[in-house]
Short mmCIF file of C-alpha atoms in Angstrom, two decimals:
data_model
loop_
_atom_site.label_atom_id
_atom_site.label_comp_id
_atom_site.label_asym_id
_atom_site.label_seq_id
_atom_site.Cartn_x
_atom_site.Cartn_y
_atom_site.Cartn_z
CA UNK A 1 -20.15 -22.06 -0.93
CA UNK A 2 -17.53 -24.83 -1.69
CA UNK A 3 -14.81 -22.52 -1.73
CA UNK A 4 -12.21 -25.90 -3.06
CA UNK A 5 -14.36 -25.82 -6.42
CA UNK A 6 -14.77 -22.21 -6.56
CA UNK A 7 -11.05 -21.95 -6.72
CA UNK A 8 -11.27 -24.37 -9.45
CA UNK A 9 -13.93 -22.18 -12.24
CA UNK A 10 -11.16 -19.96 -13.06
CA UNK A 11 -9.22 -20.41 -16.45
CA UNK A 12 -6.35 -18.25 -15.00
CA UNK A 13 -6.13 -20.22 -11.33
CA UNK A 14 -6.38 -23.55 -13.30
CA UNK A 15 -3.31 -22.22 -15.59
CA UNK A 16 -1.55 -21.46 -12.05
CA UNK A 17 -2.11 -24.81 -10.59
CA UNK A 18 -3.24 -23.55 -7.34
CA UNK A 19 -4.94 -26.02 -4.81
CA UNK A 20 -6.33 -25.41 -2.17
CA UNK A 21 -4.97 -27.25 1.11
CA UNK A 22 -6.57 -26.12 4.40
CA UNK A 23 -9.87 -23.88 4.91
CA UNK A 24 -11.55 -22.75 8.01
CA UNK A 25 -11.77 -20.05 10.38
CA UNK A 26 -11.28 -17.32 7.81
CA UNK A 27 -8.11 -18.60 6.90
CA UNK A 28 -6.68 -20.51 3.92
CA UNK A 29 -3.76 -22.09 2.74
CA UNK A 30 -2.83 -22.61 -1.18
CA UNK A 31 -0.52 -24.43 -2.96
CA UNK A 32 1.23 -23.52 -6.35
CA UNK A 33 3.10 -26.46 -7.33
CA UNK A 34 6.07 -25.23 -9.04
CA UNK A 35 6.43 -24.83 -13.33
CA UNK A 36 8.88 -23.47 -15.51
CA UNK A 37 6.89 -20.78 -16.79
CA UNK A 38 6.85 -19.20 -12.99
CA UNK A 39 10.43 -18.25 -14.24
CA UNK A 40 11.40 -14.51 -14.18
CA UNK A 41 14.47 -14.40 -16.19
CA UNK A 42 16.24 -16.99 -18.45
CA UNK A 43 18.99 -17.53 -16.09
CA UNK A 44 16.43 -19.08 -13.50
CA UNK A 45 17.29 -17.07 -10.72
CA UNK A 46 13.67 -16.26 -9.41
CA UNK A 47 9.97 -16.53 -9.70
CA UNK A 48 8.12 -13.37 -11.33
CA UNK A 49 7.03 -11.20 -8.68
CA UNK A 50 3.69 -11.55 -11.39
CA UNK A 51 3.22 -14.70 -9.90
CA UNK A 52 3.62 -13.97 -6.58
CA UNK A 53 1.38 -11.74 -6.55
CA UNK A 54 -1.47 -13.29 -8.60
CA UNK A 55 -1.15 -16.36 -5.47
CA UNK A 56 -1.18 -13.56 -2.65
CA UNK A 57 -4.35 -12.54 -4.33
CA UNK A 58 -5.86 -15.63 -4.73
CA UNK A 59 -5.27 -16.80 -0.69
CA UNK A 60 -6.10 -13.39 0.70
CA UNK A 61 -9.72 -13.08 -1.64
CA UNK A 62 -10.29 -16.52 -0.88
CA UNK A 63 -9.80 -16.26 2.52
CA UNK A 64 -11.71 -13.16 2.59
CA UNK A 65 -15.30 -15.47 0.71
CA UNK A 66 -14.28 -17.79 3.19
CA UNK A 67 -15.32 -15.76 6.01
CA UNK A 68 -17.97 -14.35 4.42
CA UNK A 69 -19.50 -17.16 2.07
CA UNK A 70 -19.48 -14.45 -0.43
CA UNK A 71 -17.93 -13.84 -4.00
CA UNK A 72 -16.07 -10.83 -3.47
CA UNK A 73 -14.19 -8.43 -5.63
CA UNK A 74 -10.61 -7.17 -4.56
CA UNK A 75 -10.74 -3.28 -3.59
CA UNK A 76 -6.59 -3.10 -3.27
CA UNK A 77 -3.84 -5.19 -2.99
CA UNK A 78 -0.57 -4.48 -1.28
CA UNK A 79 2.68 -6.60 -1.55
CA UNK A 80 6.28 -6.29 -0.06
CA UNK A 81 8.58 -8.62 -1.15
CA UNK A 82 10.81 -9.76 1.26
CA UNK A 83 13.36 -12.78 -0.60
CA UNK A 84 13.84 -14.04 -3.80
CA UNK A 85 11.95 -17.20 -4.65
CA UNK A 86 14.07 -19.76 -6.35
CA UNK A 87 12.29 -21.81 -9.20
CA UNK A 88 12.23 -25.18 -8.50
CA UNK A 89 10.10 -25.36 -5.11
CA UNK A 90 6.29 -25.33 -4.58
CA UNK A 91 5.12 -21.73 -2.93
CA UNK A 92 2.49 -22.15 -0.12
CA UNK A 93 0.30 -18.79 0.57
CA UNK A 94 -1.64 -18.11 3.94
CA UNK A 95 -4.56 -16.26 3.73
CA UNK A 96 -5.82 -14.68 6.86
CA UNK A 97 -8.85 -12.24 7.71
CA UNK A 98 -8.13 -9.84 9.76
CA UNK A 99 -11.81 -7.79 9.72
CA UNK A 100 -14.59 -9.09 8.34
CA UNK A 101 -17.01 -6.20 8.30
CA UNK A 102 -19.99 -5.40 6.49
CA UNK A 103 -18.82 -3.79 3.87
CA UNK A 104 -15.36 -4.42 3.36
CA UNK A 105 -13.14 -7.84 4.65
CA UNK A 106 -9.73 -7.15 5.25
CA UNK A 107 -7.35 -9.82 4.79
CA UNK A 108 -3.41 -10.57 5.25
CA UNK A 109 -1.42 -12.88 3.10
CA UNK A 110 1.94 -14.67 3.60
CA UNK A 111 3.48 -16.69 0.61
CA UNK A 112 6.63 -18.96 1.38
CA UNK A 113 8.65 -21.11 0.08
CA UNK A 114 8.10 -25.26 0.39
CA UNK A 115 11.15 -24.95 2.62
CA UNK A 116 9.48 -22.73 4.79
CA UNK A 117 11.25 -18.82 3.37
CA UNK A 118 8.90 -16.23 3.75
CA UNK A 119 9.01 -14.59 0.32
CA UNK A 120 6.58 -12.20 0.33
CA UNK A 121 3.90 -10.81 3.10
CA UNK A 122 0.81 -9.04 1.46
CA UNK A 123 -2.43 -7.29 2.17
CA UNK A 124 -6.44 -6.72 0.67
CA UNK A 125 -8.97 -5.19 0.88
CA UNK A 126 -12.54 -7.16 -0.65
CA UNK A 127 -16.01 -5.17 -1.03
CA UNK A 128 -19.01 -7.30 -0.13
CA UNK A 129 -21.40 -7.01 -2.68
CA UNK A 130 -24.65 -7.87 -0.88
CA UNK A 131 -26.73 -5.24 0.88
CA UNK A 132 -25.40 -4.12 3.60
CA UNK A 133 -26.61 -4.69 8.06
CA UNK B 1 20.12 -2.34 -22.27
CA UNK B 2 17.70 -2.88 -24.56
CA UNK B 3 14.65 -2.88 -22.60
CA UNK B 4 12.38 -5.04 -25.46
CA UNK B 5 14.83 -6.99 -25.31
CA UNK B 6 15.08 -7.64 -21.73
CA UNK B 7 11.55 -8.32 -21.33
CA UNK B 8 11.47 -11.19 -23.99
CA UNK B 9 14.23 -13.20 -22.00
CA UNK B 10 11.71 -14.55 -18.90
CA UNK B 11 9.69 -17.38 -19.28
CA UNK B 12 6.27 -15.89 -17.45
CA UNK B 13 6.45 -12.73 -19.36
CA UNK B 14 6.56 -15.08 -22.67
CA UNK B 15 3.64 -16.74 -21.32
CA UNK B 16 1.80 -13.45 -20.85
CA UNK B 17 2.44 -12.49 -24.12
CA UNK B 18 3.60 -8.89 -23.11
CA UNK B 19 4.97 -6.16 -25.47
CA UNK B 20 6.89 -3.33 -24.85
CA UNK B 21 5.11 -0.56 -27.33
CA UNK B 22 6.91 2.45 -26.04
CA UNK B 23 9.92 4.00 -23.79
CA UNK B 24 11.67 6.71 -22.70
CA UNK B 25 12.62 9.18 -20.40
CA UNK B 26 11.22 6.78 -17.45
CA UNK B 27 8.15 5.78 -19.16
CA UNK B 28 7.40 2.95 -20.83
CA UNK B 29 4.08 1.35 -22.45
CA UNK B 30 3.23 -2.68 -22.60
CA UNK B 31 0.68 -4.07 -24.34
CA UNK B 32 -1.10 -7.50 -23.11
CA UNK B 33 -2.84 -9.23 -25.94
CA UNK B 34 -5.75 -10.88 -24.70
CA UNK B 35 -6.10 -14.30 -24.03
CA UNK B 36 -8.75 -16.65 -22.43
CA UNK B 37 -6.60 -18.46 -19.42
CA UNK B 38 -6.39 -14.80 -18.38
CA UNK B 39 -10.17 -14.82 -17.16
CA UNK B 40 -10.74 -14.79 -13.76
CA UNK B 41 -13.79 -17.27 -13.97
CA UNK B 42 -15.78 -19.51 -16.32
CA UNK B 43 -18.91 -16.74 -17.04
CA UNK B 44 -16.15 -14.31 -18.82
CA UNK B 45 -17.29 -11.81 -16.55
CA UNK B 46 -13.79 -10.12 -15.66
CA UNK B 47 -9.92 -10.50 -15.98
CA UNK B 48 -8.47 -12.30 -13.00
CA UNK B 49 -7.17 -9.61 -10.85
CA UNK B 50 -3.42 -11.67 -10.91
CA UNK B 51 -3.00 -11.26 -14.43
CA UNK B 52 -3.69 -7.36 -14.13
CA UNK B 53 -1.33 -7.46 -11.12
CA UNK B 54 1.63 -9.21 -13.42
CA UNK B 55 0.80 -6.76 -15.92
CA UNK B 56 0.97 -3.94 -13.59
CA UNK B 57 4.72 -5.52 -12.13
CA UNK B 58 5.52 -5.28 -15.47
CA UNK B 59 5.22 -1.79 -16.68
CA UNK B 60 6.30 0.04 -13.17
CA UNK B 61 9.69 -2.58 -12.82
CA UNK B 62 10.24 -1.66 -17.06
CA UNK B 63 9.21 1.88 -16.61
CA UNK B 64 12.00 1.83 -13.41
CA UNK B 65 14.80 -0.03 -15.18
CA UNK B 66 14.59 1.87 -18.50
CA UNK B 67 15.37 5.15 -16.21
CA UNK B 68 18.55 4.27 -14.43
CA UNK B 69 19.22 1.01 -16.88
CA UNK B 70 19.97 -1.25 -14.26
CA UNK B 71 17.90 -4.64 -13.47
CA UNK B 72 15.67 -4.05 -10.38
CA UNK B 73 13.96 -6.10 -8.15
CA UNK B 74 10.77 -5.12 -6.85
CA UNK B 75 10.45 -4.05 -3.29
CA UNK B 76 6.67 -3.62 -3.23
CA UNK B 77 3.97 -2.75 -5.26
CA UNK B 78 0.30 -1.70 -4.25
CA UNK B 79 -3.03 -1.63 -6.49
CA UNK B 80 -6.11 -0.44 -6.45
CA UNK B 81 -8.45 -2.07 -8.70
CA UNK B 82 -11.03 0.64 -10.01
CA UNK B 83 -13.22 -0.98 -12.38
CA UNK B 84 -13.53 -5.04 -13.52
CA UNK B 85 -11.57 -5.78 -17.02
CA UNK B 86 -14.26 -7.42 -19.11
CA UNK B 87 -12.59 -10.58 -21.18
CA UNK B 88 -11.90 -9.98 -24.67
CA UNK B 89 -10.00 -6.58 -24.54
CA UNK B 90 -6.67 -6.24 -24.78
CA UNK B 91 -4.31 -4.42 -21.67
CA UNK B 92 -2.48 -1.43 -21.78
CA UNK B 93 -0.39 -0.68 -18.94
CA UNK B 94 1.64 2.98 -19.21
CA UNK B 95 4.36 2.77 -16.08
CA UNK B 96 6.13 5.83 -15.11
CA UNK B 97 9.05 6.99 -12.62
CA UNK B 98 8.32 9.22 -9.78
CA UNK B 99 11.73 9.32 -8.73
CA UNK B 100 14.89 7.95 -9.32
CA UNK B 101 17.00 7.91 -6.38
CA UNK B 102 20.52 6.72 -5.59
CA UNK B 103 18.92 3.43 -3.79
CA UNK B 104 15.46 3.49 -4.47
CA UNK B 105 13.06 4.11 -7.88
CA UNK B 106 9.54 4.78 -7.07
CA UNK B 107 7.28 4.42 -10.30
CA UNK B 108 3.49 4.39 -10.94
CA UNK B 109 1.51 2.51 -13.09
CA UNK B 110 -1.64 2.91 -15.02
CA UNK B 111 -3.59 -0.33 -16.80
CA UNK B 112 -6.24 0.89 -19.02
CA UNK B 113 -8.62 -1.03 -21.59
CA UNK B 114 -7.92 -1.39 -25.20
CA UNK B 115 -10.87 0.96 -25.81
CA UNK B 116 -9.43 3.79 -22.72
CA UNK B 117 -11.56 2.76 -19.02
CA UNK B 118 -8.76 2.86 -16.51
CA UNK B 119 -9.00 -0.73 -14.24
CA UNK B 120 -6.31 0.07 -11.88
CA UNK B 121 -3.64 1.81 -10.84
CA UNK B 122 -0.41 1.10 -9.07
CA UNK B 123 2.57 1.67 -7.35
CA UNK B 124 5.78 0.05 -6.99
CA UNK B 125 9.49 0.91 -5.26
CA UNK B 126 12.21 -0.93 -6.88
CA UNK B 127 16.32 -1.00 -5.28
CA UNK B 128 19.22 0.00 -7.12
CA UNK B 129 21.31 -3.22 -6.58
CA UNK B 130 24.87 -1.27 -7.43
CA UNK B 131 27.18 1.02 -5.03
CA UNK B 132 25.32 3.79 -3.92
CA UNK B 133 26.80 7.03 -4.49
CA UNK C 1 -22.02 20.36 3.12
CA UNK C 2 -19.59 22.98 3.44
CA UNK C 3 -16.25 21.37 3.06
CA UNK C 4 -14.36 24.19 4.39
CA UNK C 5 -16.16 24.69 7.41
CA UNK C 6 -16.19 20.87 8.15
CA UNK C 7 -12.41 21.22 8.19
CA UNK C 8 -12.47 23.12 11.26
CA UNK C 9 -14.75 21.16 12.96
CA UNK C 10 -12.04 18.78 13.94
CA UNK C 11 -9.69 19.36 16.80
CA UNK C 12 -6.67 17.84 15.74
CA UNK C 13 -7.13 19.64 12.36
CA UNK C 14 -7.27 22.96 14.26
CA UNK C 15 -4.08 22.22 15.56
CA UNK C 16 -2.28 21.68 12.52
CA UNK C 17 -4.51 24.01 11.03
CA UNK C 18 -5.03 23.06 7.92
CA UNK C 19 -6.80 25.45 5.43
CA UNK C 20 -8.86 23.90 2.52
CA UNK C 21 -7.69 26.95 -0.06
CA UNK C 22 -9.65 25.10 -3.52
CA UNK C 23 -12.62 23.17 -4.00
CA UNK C 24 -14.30 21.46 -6.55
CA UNK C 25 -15.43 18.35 -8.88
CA UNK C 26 -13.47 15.81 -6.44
CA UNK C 27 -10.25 17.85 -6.15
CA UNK C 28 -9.10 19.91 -3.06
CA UNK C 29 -5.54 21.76 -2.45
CA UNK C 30 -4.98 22.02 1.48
CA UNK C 31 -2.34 23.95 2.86
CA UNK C 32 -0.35 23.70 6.03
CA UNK C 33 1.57 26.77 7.79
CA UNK C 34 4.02 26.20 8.78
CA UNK C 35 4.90 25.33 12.90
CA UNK C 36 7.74 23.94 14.69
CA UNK C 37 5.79 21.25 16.85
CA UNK C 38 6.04 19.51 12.88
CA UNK C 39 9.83 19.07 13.11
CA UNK C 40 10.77 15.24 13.20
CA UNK C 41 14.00 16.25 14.74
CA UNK C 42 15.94 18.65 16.84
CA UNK C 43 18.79 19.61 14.57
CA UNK C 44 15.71 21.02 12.49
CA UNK C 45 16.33 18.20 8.72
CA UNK C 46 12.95 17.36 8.23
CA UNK C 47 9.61 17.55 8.59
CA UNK C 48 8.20 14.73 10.80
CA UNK C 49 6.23 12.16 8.41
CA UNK C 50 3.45 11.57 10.38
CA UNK C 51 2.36 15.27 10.13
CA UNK C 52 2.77 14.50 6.22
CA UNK C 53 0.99 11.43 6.59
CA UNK C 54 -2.03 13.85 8.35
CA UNK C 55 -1.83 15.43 5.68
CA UNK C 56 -1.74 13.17 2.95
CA UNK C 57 -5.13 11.70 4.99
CA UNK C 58 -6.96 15.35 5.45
CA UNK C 59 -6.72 15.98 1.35
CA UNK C 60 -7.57 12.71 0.30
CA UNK C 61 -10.15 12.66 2.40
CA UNK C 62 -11.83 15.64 1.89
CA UNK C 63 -11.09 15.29 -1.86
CA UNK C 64 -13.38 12.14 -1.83
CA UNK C 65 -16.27 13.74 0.64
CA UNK C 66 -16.53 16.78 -1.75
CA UNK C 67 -17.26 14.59 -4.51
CA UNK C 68 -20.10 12.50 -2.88
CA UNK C 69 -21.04 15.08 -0.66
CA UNK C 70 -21.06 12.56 2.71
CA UNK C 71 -18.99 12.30 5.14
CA UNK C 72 -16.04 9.29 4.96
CA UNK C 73 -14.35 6.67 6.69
CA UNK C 74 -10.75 6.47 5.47
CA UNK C 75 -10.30 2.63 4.33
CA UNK C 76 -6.74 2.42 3.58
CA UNK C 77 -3.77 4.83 3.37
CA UNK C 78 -1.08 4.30 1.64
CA UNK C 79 2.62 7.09 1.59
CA UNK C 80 5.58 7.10 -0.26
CA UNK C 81 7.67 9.47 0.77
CA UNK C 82 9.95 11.20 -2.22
CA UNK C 83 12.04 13.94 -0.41
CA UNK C 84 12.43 15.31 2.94
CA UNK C 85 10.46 17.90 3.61
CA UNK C 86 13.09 20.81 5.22
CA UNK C 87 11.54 22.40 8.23
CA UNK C 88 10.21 26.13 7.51
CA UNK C 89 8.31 25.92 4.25
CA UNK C 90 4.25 25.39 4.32
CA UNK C 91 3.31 22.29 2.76
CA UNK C 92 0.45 21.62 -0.03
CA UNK C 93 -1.44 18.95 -0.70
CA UNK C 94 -3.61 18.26 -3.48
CA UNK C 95 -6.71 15.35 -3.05
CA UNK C 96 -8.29 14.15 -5.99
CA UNK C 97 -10.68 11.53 -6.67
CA UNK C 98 -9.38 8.82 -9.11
CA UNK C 99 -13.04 6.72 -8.32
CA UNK C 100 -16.03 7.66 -6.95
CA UNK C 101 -18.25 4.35 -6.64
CA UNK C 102 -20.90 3.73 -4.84
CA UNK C 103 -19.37 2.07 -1.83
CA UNK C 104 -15.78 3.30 -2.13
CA UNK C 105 -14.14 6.24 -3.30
CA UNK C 106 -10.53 5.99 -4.47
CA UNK C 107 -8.30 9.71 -4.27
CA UNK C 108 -4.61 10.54 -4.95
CA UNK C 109 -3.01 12.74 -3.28
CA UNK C 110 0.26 14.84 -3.60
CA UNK C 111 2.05 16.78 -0.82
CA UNK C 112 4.12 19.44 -2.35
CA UNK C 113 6.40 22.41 -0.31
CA UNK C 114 5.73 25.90 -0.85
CA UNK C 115 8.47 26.36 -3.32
CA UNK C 116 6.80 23.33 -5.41
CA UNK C 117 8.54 20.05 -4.47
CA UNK C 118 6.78 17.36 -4.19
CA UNK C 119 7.70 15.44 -0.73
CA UNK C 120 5.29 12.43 -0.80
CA UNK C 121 2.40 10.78 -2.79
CA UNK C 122 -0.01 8.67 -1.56
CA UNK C 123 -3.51 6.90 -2.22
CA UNK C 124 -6.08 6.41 0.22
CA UNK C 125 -9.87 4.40 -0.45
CA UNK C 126 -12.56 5.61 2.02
CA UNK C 127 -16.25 4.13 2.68
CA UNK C 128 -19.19 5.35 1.59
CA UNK C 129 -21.67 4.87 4.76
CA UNK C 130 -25.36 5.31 2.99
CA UNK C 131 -27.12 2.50 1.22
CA UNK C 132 -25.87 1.51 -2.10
CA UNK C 133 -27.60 1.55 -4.78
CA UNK D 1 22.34 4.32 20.39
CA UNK D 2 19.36 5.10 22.97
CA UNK D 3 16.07 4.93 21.18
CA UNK D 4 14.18 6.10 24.11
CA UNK D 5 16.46 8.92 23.77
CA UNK D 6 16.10 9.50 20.58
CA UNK D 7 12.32 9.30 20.70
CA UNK D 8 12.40 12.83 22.75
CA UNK D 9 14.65 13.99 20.47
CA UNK D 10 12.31 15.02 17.89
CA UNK D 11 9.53 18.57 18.71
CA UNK D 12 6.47 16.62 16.71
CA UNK D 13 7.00 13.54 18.82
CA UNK D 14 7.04 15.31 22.32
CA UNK D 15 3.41 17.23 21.05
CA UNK D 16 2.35 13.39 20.58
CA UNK D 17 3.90 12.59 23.92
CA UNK D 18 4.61 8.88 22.98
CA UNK D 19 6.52 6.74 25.29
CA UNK D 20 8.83 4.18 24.51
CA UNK D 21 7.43 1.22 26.80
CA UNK D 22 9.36 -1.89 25.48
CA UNK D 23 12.08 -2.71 23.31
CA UNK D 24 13.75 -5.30 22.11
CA UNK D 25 14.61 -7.60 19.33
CA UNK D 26 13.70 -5.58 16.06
CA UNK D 27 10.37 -5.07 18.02
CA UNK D 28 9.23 -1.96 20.20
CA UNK D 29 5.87 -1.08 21.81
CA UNK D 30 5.40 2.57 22.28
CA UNK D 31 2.37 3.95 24.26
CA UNK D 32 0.31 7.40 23.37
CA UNK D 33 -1.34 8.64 26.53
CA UNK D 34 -4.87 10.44 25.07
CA UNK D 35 -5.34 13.90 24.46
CA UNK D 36 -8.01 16.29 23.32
CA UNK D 37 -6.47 17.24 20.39
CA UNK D 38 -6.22 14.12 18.50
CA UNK D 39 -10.37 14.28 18.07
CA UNK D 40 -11.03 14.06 14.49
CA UNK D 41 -14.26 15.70 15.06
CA UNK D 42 -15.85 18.13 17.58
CA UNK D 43 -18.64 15.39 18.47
CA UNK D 44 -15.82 13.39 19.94
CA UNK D 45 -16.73 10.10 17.77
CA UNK D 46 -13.24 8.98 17.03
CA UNK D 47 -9.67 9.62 17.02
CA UNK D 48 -8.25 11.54 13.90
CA UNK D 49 -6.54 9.28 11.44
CA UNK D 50 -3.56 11.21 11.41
CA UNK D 51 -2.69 10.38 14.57
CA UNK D 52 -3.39 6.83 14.40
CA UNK D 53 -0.95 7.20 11.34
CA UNK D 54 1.78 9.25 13.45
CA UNK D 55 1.66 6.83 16.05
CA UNK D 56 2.03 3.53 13.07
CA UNK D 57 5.32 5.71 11.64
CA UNK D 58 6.86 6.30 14.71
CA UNK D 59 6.40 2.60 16.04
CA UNK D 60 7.29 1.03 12.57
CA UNK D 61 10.12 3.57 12.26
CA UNK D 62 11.54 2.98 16.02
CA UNK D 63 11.21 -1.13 15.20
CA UNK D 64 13.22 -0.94 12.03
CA UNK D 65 15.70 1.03 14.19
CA UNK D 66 16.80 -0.57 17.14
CA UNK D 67 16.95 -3.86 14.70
CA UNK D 68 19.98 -1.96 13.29
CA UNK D 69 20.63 0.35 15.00
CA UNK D 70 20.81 3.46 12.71
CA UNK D 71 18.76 6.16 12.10
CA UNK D 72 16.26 5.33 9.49
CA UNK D 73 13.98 7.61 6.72
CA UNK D 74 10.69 6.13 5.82
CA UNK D 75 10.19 5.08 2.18
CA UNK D 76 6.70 4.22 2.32
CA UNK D 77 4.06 3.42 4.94
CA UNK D 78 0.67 1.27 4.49
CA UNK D 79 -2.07 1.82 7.19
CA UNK D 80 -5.69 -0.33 7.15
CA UNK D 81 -8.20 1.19 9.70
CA UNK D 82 -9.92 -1.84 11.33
CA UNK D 83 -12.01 0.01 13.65
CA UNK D 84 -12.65 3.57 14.78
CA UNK D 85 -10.65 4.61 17.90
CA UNK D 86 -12.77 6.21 20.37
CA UNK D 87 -11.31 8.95 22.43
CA UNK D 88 -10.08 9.33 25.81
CA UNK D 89 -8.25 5.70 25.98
CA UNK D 90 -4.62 5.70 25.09
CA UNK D 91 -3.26 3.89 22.17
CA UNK D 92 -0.68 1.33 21.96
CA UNK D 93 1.28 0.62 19.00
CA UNK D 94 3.90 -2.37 18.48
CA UNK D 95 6.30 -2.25 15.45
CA UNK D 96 7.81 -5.27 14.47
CA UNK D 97 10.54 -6.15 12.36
CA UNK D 98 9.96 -8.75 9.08
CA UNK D 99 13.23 -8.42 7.47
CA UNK D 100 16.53 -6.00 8.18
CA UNK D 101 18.09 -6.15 4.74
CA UNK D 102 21.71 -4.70 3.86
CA UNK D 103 19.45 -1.87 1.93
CA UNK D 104 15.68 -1.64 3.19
CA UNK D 105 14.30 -2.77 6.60
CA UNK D 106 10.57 -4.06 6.70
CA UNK D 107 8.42 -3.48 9.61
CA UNK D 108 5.00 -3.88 11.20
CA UNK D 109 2.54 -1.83 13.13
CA UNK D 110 -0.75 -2.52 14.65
CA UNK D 111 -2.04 -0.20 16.65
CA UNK D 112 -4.85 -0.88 19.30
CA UNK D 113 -6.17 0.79 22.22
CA UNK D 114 -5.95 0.96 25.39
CA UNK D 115 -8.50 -1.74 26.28
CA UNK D 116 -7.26 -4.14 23.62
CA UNK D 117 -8.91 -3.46 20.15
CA UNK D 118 -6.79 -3.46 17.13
CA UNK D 119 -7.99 -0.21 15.33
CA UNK D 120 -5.35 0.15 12.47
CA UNK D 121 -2.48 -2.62 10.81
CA UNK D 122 0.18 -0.93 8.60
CA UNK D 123 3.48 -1.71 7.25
CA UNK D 124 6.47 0.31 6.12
CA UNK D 125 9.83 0.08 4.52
CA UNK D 126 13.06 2.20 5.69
CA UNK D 127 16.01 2.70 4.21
CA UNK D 128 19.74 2.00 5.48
CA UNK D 129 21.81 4.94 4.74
CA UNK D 130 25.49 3.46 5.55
CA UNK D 131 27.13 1.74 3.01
CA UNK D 132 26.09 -1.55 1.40
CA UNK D 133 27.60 -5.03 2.22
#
C-alpha cells in the first residue's frame, strides 16, 4: 500500500492540500500548506478548529493503515485544543500508533504550527476490516 | 448576536457551504449542502470523516454560543462515527447545550443524513472568554 | 446471559455494589448506594469522580453486553463531568446503546443523583470478541 | 500546598491506597499497590476498568495540580484501554501536564503496570477556579 498516493485519491484531502512528508514505523507526518479559506473568522485571527481537526484525522488514520497496510475506517476521534493557530503558517500533524491490535489500531495525533506551537493534541480509534487472528 | 449572521463571516464555513436552519434555547440546526470535494475518496463510497468533523464543530460551538451569546472557542470535541455518510446526501447536524456554566459550555451534537441515518455523534466543551462570576 | 447476575460476579463491583435495577433492548439503569469510602474529600463536597467514572463504565458496559448478549471489552471511555455530585445521595446511571455493530458497540450513558440531577455524561465503544460476520 | 498531603486527604483515595511516588514539574507518578477488590471478574482475568479509570483521574488530576498549585475539578476525562491489566501486579500511573492555561489545565495519563506494560492512555481537562488573568 503506497500510503503517499493513497493520501492523494481523496477529493476532500486534495481540497486540503495535505502532503505527506515522512512515513515509517507506524508514524506519519503531514503537511497542510497554509490557504485563506483555513480562516475561522473574517478578522483572521485563527484557523477553524474544522480544519484542525479534518488534518488530526487524516495523520492519525493514516498512521494507523500505515501500520497495518490496511484501509481503515475511523471508530472515534478525540481532540483538545491547546492554542490558537494563526493563519498564515503551514500546520504539520504527527501521527503516531500507539496499539496496533487486531481489531482496532489506536493512534495519537499532534498538529503544530510551522514554528513549532503545539496547537492541538488528538486521539483515534480505526477498526480493521479484515478477518480477524 | 445574530447567530446566522455570525456564521457567514469565516472564510472555511463559506467554503463549506453551511446554513444555520434553526435556533434557540441552546439548540441550533445547520444544514451542509452536499458537495463533491467533500468525499473522502475517488469511488464515492463515503464522506471524508473531516468534513463531518467541521460540520460537527460547527453545530456544538453555534449551539454553545447561541446559549450564553458570547464567541467561544472550542476546548475539545470528541466523535464517534456510527455509520459511513454515502456521497450525494446532504448533512444535518442538530447541536445542543448540556450545560451552560459560568466558565465552561458543554454541548452535544448529532449529524444525521438528509433522509434521517444518524453518522455520528459528538461532544464538545467550549470557555466563556469574559469575567467569571 | 443473565445480566444481573453477571454484575455480581465481579469483585470490585461487589464493593461498590452496584445493582442493575432495569433491563432491556440495549438500555440498563444501575444504581449505586450510597457509601462513604466514595467521598473525594474529607470536608465531605463531592463525590470522588473516579467512582463516577466506575460507574459511567459498569452502565455503558452492561448496556452494550445486554444488547449483543456477549461479554465486552470496554474500547474507549470518555466523562464529562456536569455537577458535583454532593456526598449522601445514591447515584443512577442509565447505559444505552447508540450502535450495536458487529465489531463495536457504541452506548451513552448518564449518571444522575437520586433527587434527578444529572452529574456526568459520558460515551464509551466496547469490542465485540466473536467472529464478524 | 502538599499534594502528597492532599492525596490522603480524600476517603475514596485511601480505599485505592495510591501513593504519591514522584512529583515534579506539572508531572506526578503515583503508584497503586494491588488488591483483590479491583478484579473485574471472579475468574481473576483482569483488573476492573474502573479502577484503571480512578487511578487515570487521580494522576491526571494531581498533574494538573501541582502545575498550579490549586485545587482542581475535572471537566472531562478520556481513557483508551491498550491492554487488559492482569491482577496481582501494581499499577503505575504518570500524569503529565500539556498546557496550564489562565482557565483550563490539560493533562496526561498512561497507566501501566507494574512490570512495564502500558494498559490504558487518557487525557483530561481541569478547571482553575481563582480568578482569571
Amino acid at each position: 500500500m503506497d500510503v503517499g498516493e493513497l493520501m492523494e485519491r481523496s477529493p476532500f484531502q486534495r481540497w486540503l492540500g495535505v502532503e505527506l512528508t515522512r512515513e515509517g514505523e507506524g508514524e506519519v507526518e503531514v503537511r497542510l500548506p497554509y490557504k485563506d479559506e483555513f480562516c475561522g473568522d473574517d478578522e483572521g485571527i485563527s484557523i477553524h478548529g474544522g480544519v484542525i481537526a479534518s488534518l488530526a484525522d487524516v495523520a492519525s488514520c493514516f498512521a494507523a493503515m500505515s501500520s497495518v497496510q490496511e484501509d481503515l475506517p475511523t471508530v472515534d476521534l478525540r481532540l483538545d485544543y491547546l492554542w490558537r493557530a494563526a493563519p498564515g503558517e503551514d500546520l504539520i500533524a504527527v501521527g503516531r500508533v500507539t496499539k496496533a491490535g487486531g481489531t482496532i489500531v489506536y493512534a495519537d495525533v499532534e498538529v503544530r504550527t510551522g514554528s513549532g506551537r503545539v496547537v492541538a493534541v488528538g486521539r483515534g480509534t480505526f477498526l480493521r476490516a479484515g478477518p480477524r487472528p
